[in-house]
């Protein structure tokens, strides 16, 4: 059994007793694998103190905006939400009678944050959302005592401690460059600690791209098609004169699966997949063809096939202008482990030399000649 620790910030005792406590009791009766343990706090300052206390590990929070019972004029719950968003990492749902008082800068609805009008929310379903998020393991990774903290602790004492002198004695780089280098060094060690078997398809992408400039591995929509940017990273680097090493970016087209398999669209619509289609899909997914490279589905990103033979060269300036004008959508980046595999397969495909075919019959005949 896993405990889900929920912070409830609500000034009205009646609402806590009749709404939250009752729903939590019902949730705990119906769930054997997860049990909710709540911490109820009525005042803003007490809630912020509890959040700042390193001994408190919360898996989620429900926050009211009006914590002074003013009938809708108070919005001090914003300060609690700001504290969570700036310093902590767990799902937070605002349940209030005054949702319009939520600060615009905080009102960014997503899978781990949302605001609900008190009279229109299903509290039991909200509790179930905490369970679903907890069951992913993300909170065990990112909370104050999570796996990432444990990894960083191990990396610091077992690895960085034995090599830090290389950075301490480095007179070539400034402090900011050393910090960036150590960050990369730490992340590389974290990757070594993680099991890479059976990766989730979503690990293939970073959405949206983190780098502010066009980079190797970026996925873009150009015209009616999608492309992956495969220009070598060194060619994107600016030279002292302000120019790049190349003027054009090298792109490979992504074929839509429904274009590649004529009967796929119908199968998706009916939900019926024939064995022959399934076998064809398996070959594509496992990169059975040397000139194709599969990319998986992720949210709004459709699965597709990178075609090594469908090459396109476009001026980098034209792409950047298109991105600036919203005519080209730079919607994702392929993550490094998968990008390396793509580059290696593409390089191998075009590096293969091949050789002329022998006349087999003639060769066999020659073997038996005296």
Coordinates of C-alpha atoms in Angstrom, one line a residue:
X1 CA 0.0 0.0 0.0
X2 CA 1.3 3.5 -0.9
X3 CA 0.3 6.6 0.9
X4 CA -0.6 9.8 -1.0
X5 CA 0.1 12.8 1.1
X6 CA -2.2 15.6 0.2
X7 CA -2.1 19.2 1.6
X8 CA -5.6 20.8 1.8
X9 CA -5.6 24.5 2.2
X10 CA -9.2 25.5 3.0
X11 CA -10.3 28.0 5.6
X12 CA -13.9 26.7 5.8
X13 CA -14.2 23.9 8.3
X14 CA -17.6 22.8 7.0
X15 CA -16.2 22.4 3.5
X16 CA -13.3 20.4 4.8
X17 CA -15.5 18.1 6.9
X18 CA -18.4 17.6 4.5
X19 CA -16.6 17.6 1.2
X20 CA -12.9 16.7 1.5
X21 CA -12.8 14.5 4.5
X22 CA -15.9 12.5 3.3
X23 CA -14.5 12.0 -0.2
X24 CA -11.1 11.0 1.2
X25 CA -12.8 8.4 3.5
X26 CA -14.7 7.0 0.5
X27 CA -11.6 7.0 -1.6
X28 CA -9.6 5.0 1.1
X29 CA -12.5 2.5 1.4
X30 CA -12.5 1.8 -2.4
X31 CA -8.8 1.7 -2.9
X32 CA -6.5 -0.9 -1.5
X33 CA -3.2 0.0 -3.3
X34 CA -3.3 3.7 -2.5
X35 CA -4.5 5.5 0.7
X36 CA -4.7 9.3 1.1
X37 CA -3.4 11.0 4.2
X38 CA -4.4 14.6 4.3
X39 CA -2.9 17.6 6.1
X40 CA -5.6 20.3 6.6
X41 CA -4.4 23.9 7.0
X42 CA -6.7 26.9 7.1
X43 CA -4.3 29.9 7.1
X44 CA -2.0 31.1 4.3
X45 CA 1.1 31.7 6.5
X46 CA 0.8 28.2 8.1
X47 CA 0.5 26.6 4.7
X48 CA 3.6 28.3 3.4
X49 CA 5.5 27.4 6.5
X50 CA 4.5 23.7 6.0
X51 CA 5.6 23.9 2.4
X52 CA 9.0 25.3 3.3
X53 CA 9.5 22.7 6.0
X54 CA 12.0 20.1 4.5
X55 CA 10.5 17.4 6.7
X56 CA 7.2 17.6 4.9
X57 CA 6.9 15.6 1.7
X58 CA 3.7 16.2 -0.1
X59 CA 2.4 14.3 -3.2
X60 CA -0.2 16.9 -4.0
X61 CA -2.2 19.9 -2.9
X62 CA -5.8 21.3 -3.1
X63 CA -5.8 25.1 -2.6
X64 CA -8.6 27.6 -2.1
X65 CA -8.0 31.2 -3.1
X66 CA -10.1 33.0 -0.5
X67 CA -8.6 32.0 2.8
X68 CA -10.1 34.8 4.9
X69 CA -13.8 34.1 4.4
X70 CA -14.3 37.5 2.8
X71 CA -16.9 36.3 0.4
X72 CA -14.7 36.5 -2.7
X73 CA -12.5 39.6 -2.2
X74 CA -9.4 37.7 -0.8
X75 CA -7.0 35.9 -3.1
X76 CA -4.2 35.0 -0.8
X77 CA -4.2 31.4 -2.0
X78 CA -2.2 32.7 -5.0
X79 CA 0.8 33.1 -2.7
X80 CA 0.6 29.4 -1.7
X81 CA 0.4 28.3 -5.4
X82 CA 3.3 30.5 -6.2
X83 CA 5.4 28.9 -3.5
X84 CA 4.6 25.5 -4.8
X85 CA 5.3 26.3 -8.5
X86 CA 8.6 28.1 -7.7
X87 CA 10.0 25.6 -5.2
X88 CA 8.2 22.3 -5.2
X89 CA 7.2 19.6 -7.6
X90 CA 3.8 18.0 -7.1
X91 CA 0.3 18.2 -8.7
X92 CA -1.8 21.1 -7.4
X93 CA -5.5 21.7 -8.1
X94 CA -7.2 25.0 -7.2
X95 CA -10.8 24.4 -6.0
X96 CA -12.5 27.7 -5.2
X97 CA -15.6 29.8 -5.4
X98 CA -13.6 32.5 -7.1
X99 CA -11.6 31.0 -9.9
X100 CA -11.4 34.4 -11.7
X101 CA -9.1 35.5 -8.8
X102 CA -6.3 33.1 -9.9
X103 CA -3.3 35.1 -11.0
X104 CA -2.8 35.1 -14.8
X105 CA 0.9 34.1 -14.5
X106 CA -0.1 31.0 -12.4
X107 CA -3.1 30.0 -14.5
X108 CA -1.5 27.5 -16.9
X109 CA -3.7 24.4 -17.0
X110 CA -2.0 21.1 -17.7
X111 CA -1.9 17.5 -16.4
X112 CA -0.6 18.6 -13.0
X113 CA -2.2 21.9 -12.4
X114 CA -5.8 23.2 -12.9
X115 CA -8.4 25.4 -11.4
X116 CA -12.0 24.3 -10.7
X117 CA -15.2 26.2 -9.7
X118 CA -16.2 24.7 -6.3
X119 CA -19.8 23.9 -7.3
X120 CA -18.8 22.2 -10.5
X121 CA -16.0 19.9 -9.5
X122 CA -16.0 16.2 -8.7
X123 CA -13.8 16.0 -5.7
X124 CA -13.6 12.2 -5.7
X125 CA -12.4 12.4 -9.3
X126 CA -9.8 15.0 -8.3
X127 CA -8.5 12.6 -5.7
X128 CA -8.3 9.9 -8.3
X129 CA -6.1 12.2 -10.4
X130 CA -3.6 12.3 -7.5
X131 CA -3.6 8.5 -7.5
X132 CA -3.0 8.3 -11.3
X133 CA -0.1 10.8 -11.1
X134 CA 1.4 9.0 -8.1
X135 CA 1.2 5.7 -9.8
X136 CA 3.5 6.9 -12.6
X137 CA 6.4 7.2 -10.2
X138 CA 7.1 10.8 -11.1
X139 CA 6.7 12.0 -7.5
X140 CA 9.1 9.3 -6.3
X141 CA 11.7 10.7 -8.8
X142 CA 11.3 14.4 -8.2
X143 CA 10.3 15.0 -4.5
X144 CA 12.8 16.2 -1.9
X145 CA 13.9 12.6 -1.0
X146 CA 13.3 11.2 -4.5
X147 CA 15.5 9.0 -6.8
X148 CA 17.0 12.0 -8.5
X149 CA 18.2 13.4 -5.2
X150 CA 19.6 10.0 -4.4
X151 CA 21.4 9.8 -7.7
X152 CA 22.9 13.3 -7.3
X153 CA 24.1 12.3 -3.9
X154 CA 25.8 9.2 -5.2
X155 CA 27.3 11.0 -8.2
X156 CA 28.7 13.8 -6.0
X157 CA 30.5 11.5 -3.5
X158 CA 31.4 8.6 -5.7
X159 CA 32.4 10.3 -9.0
X160 CA 32.6 14.1 -8.9
X161 CA 34.6 13.9 -5.7
X162 CA 37.4 12.0 -7.5
X163 CA 37.6 14.3 -10.6
X164 CA 36.6 17.8 -9.4
X165 CA 40.3 18.9 -9.4
X166 CA 40.1 18.9 -13.2
X167 CA 37.7 21.8 -13.0
X168 CA 39.3 23.5 -10.0
X169 CA 42.6 23.7 -11.8
X170 CA 41.2 24.6 -15.2
X171 CA 42.3 28.2 -15.9
X172 CA 40.9 28.3 -19.4
X173 CA 37.2 28.3 -18.7
X174 CA 35.3 30.9 -16.7
X175 CA 33.0 30.0 -13.8
X176 CA 29.9 29.9 -16.0
X177 CA 31.5 27.6 -18.5
X178 CA 32.8 25.3 -15.7
X179 CA 29.2 25.1 -14.3
X180 CA 27.8 24.2 -17.6
X181 CA 30.5 21.5 -18.1
X182 CA 29.8 20.0 -14.7
X183 CA 26.1 20.0 -15.3
X184 CA 26.7 18.0 -18.5
X185 CA 29.1 15.7 -16.6
X186 CA 26.5 15.1 -13.9
X187 CA 23.7 14.3 -16.4
X188 CA 25.9 11.9 -18.2
X189 CA 26.5 10.0 -15.0
X190 CA 22.8 10.0 -14.3
X191 CA 22.1 8.4 -17.7
X192 CA 24.6 5.7 -16.9
X193 CA 22.7 4.9 -13.7
X194 CA 19.4 4.5 -15.4
X195 CA 18.2 1.3 -17.0
X196 CA 17.7 1.8 -20.7
X197 CA 15.6 -1.3 -21.5
X198 CA 12.0 -1.0 -22.6
X199 CA 12.0 2.8 -22.9
X200 CA 8.7 4.7 -23.2
X201 CA 8.0 6.2 -26.7
X202 CA 7.7 9.6 -25.2
X203 CA 11.4 9.5 -24.2
X204 CA 12.1 10.0 -28.0
X205 CA 11.2 13.7 -27.9
X206 CA 11.7 17.0 -26.2
X207 CA 8.6 19.1 -26.7
X208 CA 9.0 21.9 -27.4
X209 CA 12.7 22.4 -28.3
X210 CA 14.8 23.8 -25.4
X211 CA 17.5 25.4 -27.6
X212 CA 16.6 28.8 -28.9
X213 CA 18.2 28.3 -32.3
X214 CA 17.8 25.6 -35.0
X215 CA 19.7 22.5 -34.0
X216 CA 20.4 19.0 -35.1
X217 CA 17.5 16.7 -34.4
X218 CA 14.8 19.4 -34.5
X219 CA 11.5 18.3 -36.1
X220 CA 9.9 21.0 -38.2
X221 CA 6.7 21.3 -40.3
X222 CA 7.6 22.8 -43.7
X223 CA 4.8 23.1 -46.2
X224 CA 2.6 20.1 -45.9
X225 CA 5.3 17.8 -44.6
X226 CA 7.3 17.1 -41.6
X227 CA 11.1 16.9 -41.6
X228 CA 14.0 16.2 -39.3
X229 CA 17.0 18.5 -39.3
X230 CA 20.2 16.5 -39.7
X231 CA 22.8 19.1 -40.4
X232 CA 25.9 18.3 -38.2
X233 CA 25.9 20.3 -35.0
X234 CA 29.3 21.7 -35.8
X235 CA 27.9 23.4 -38.9
X236 CA 25.4 25.3 -36.8
X237 CA 28.1 26.9 -34.7
X238 CA 28.7 30.6 -35.4
X239 CA 32.2 31.6 -36.5
X240 CA 34.0 34.7 -35.2
X241 CA 32.7 36.7 -38.2
X242 CA 29.1 35.9 -37.2
X243 CA 28.5 33.4 -40.0
X244 CA 27.9 29.6 -39.7
X245 CA 30.0 27.0 -41.5
X246 CA 27.2 26.3 -43.9
X247 CA 24.3 28.4 -45.4
X248 CA 21.9 25.5 -45.9
X249 CA 20.3 23.1 -43.5
X250 CA 20.0 19.4 -44.4
X251 CA 16.6 17.9 -43.8
X252 CA 15.1 14.4 -44.2
X253 CA 11.4 14.0 -44.9
X254 CA 9.1 12.1 -42.6
X255 CA 6.7 9.8 -44.4
X256 CA 3.2 9.6 -42.8
X257 CA 2.3 6.0 -41.9
X258 CA -1.1 6.3 -43.5
X259 CA 0.7 7.2 -46.8
X260 CA 3.1 4.3 -46.4
X261 CA 0.5 1.7 -45.6
X262 CA -2.6 2.1 -47.9
X263 CA -4.9 0.2 -45.5
X264 CA -3.7 1.7 -42.2
X265 CA -6.2 4.6 -42.1
X266 CA -9.1 2.2 -42.5
X267 CA -7.7 0.0 -39.8
X268 CA -7.3 2.9 -37.4
X269 CA -10.9 3.9 -38.1
X270 CA -12.4 0.4 -37.5
X271 CA -10.0 -0.6 -34.8
X272 CA -9.3 -3.9 -36.6
X273 CA -5.7 -4.7 -37.5
X274 CA -4.9 -7.7 -39.7
X275 CA -2.0 -9.9 -38.9
X276 CA -0.3 -9.0 -42.2
X277 CA -0.5 -5.2 -41.4
X278 CA 0.8 -5.9 -37.9
X279 CA 3.8 -7.7 -39.2
X280 CA 4.5 -4.9 -41.7
X281 CA 4.3 -2.4 -38.8
X282 CA 6.7 -4.5 -36.7
X283 CA 9.3 -4.4 -39.5
X284 CA 9.0 -0.6 -39.7
X285 CA 9.1 -0.1 -35.9
X286 CA 12.2 -2.2 -35.6
X287 CA 13.9 -0.4 -38.5
X288 CA 14.1 -3.5 -40.7
X289 CA 14.8 -1.4 -43.8
X290 CA 18.2 0.3 -43.9
X291 CA 16.8 3.5 -45.6
X292 CA 14.0 4.0 -43.1
X293 CA 14.0 5.2 -39.5
X294 CA 10.8 5.0 -37.4
X295 CA 9.7 7.7 -35.0
X296 CA 7.0 7.0 -32.4
X297 CA 3.7 8.7 -31.6
X298 CA 3.7 11.2 -28.7
X299 CA 0.6 13.2 -27.8
X300 CA 0.0 15.3 -30.9
X301 CA 3.1 14.1 -32.7
X302 CA 2.1 11.3 -35.1
X303 CA 4.3 8.3 -35.7
X304 CA 6.1 8.3 -39.0
X305 CA 9.1 7.1 -41.0
X306 CA 12.2 9.1 -41.7
X307 CA 13.2 8.5 -45.3
X308 CA 16.9 8.6 -45.8
X309 CA 16.4 9.0 -49.6
X310 CA 14.0 12.0 -49.3
X311 CA 16.6 14.8 -48.8
X312 CA 16.0 18.5 -48.8
X313 CA 18.4 21.4 -48.6
X314 CA 17.0 24.8 -47.4
X315 CA 18.8 28.0 -46.5
X316 CA 19.0 28.2 -42.7
X317 CA 18.0 31.9 -42.8
X318 CA 14.8 30.9 -44.6
X319 CA 13.9 28.3 -42.0
X320 CA 14.7 30.7 -39.1
X321 CA 12.5 33.4 -40.8
X322 CA 9.7 30.9 -41.2
X323 CA 9.9 29.9 -37.6
X324 CA 9.8 33.6 -36.6
X325 CA 6.8 34.2 -38.8
X326 CA 5.0 31.0 -37.6
X327 CA 5.1 29.7 -41.2
X328 CA 7.4 26.8 -40.1
X329 CA 6.6 25.0 -36.9
X330 CA 9.6 23.8 -34.9
X331 CA 7.6 21.5 -32.7
X332 CA 10.1 19.0 -31.1
X333 CA 13.6 17.7 -30.8
X334 CA 14.8 14.1 -30.9
X335 CA 16.5 13.3 -27.6
X336 CA 20.2 12.6 -27.6
X337 CA 20.3 8.7 -27.3
X338 CA 17.8 8.4 -30.2
X339 CA 19.4 11.1 -32.2
X340 CA 22.8 9.3 -32.0
X341 CA 21.1 6.2 -33.3
X342 CA 19.5 8.0 -36.2
X343 CA 22.7 9.7 -37.2
X344 CA 24.6 6.4 -37.0
X345 CA 22.1 4.6 -39.1
X346 CA 22.0 7.4 -41.7
X347 CA 25.8 7.5 -41.9
X348 CA 26.0 3.8 -42.2
X349 CA 23.4 3.8 -45.0
X350 CA 25.4 6.2 -47.1
X351 CA 28.8 5.0 -46.1
X352 CA 28.2 1.4 -47.4
X353 CA 30.4 0.8 -50.4
X354 CA 29.0 -2.4 -51.8
X355 CA 30.8 -4.3 -54.5
X356 CA 30.0 -5.6 -58.1
X357 CA 28.2 -8.9 -58.1
X358 CA 30.1 -12.0 -59.3
X359 CA 28.8 -14.3 -61.9
X360 CA 28.0 -17.1 -59.4
X361 CA 27.9 -19.9 -61.9
X362 CA 31.3 -18.9 -63.2
X363 CA 32.8 -18.7 -59.8
X364 CA 31.5 -22.1 -58.8
X365 CA 32.9 -23.6 -62.0
X366 CA 36.3 -22.1 -61.4
X367 CA 36.5 -23.7 -58.0
X368 CA 36.4 -27.2 -59.5
X369 CA 38.8 -26.5 -62.3
X370 CA 42.3 -28.1 -62.0

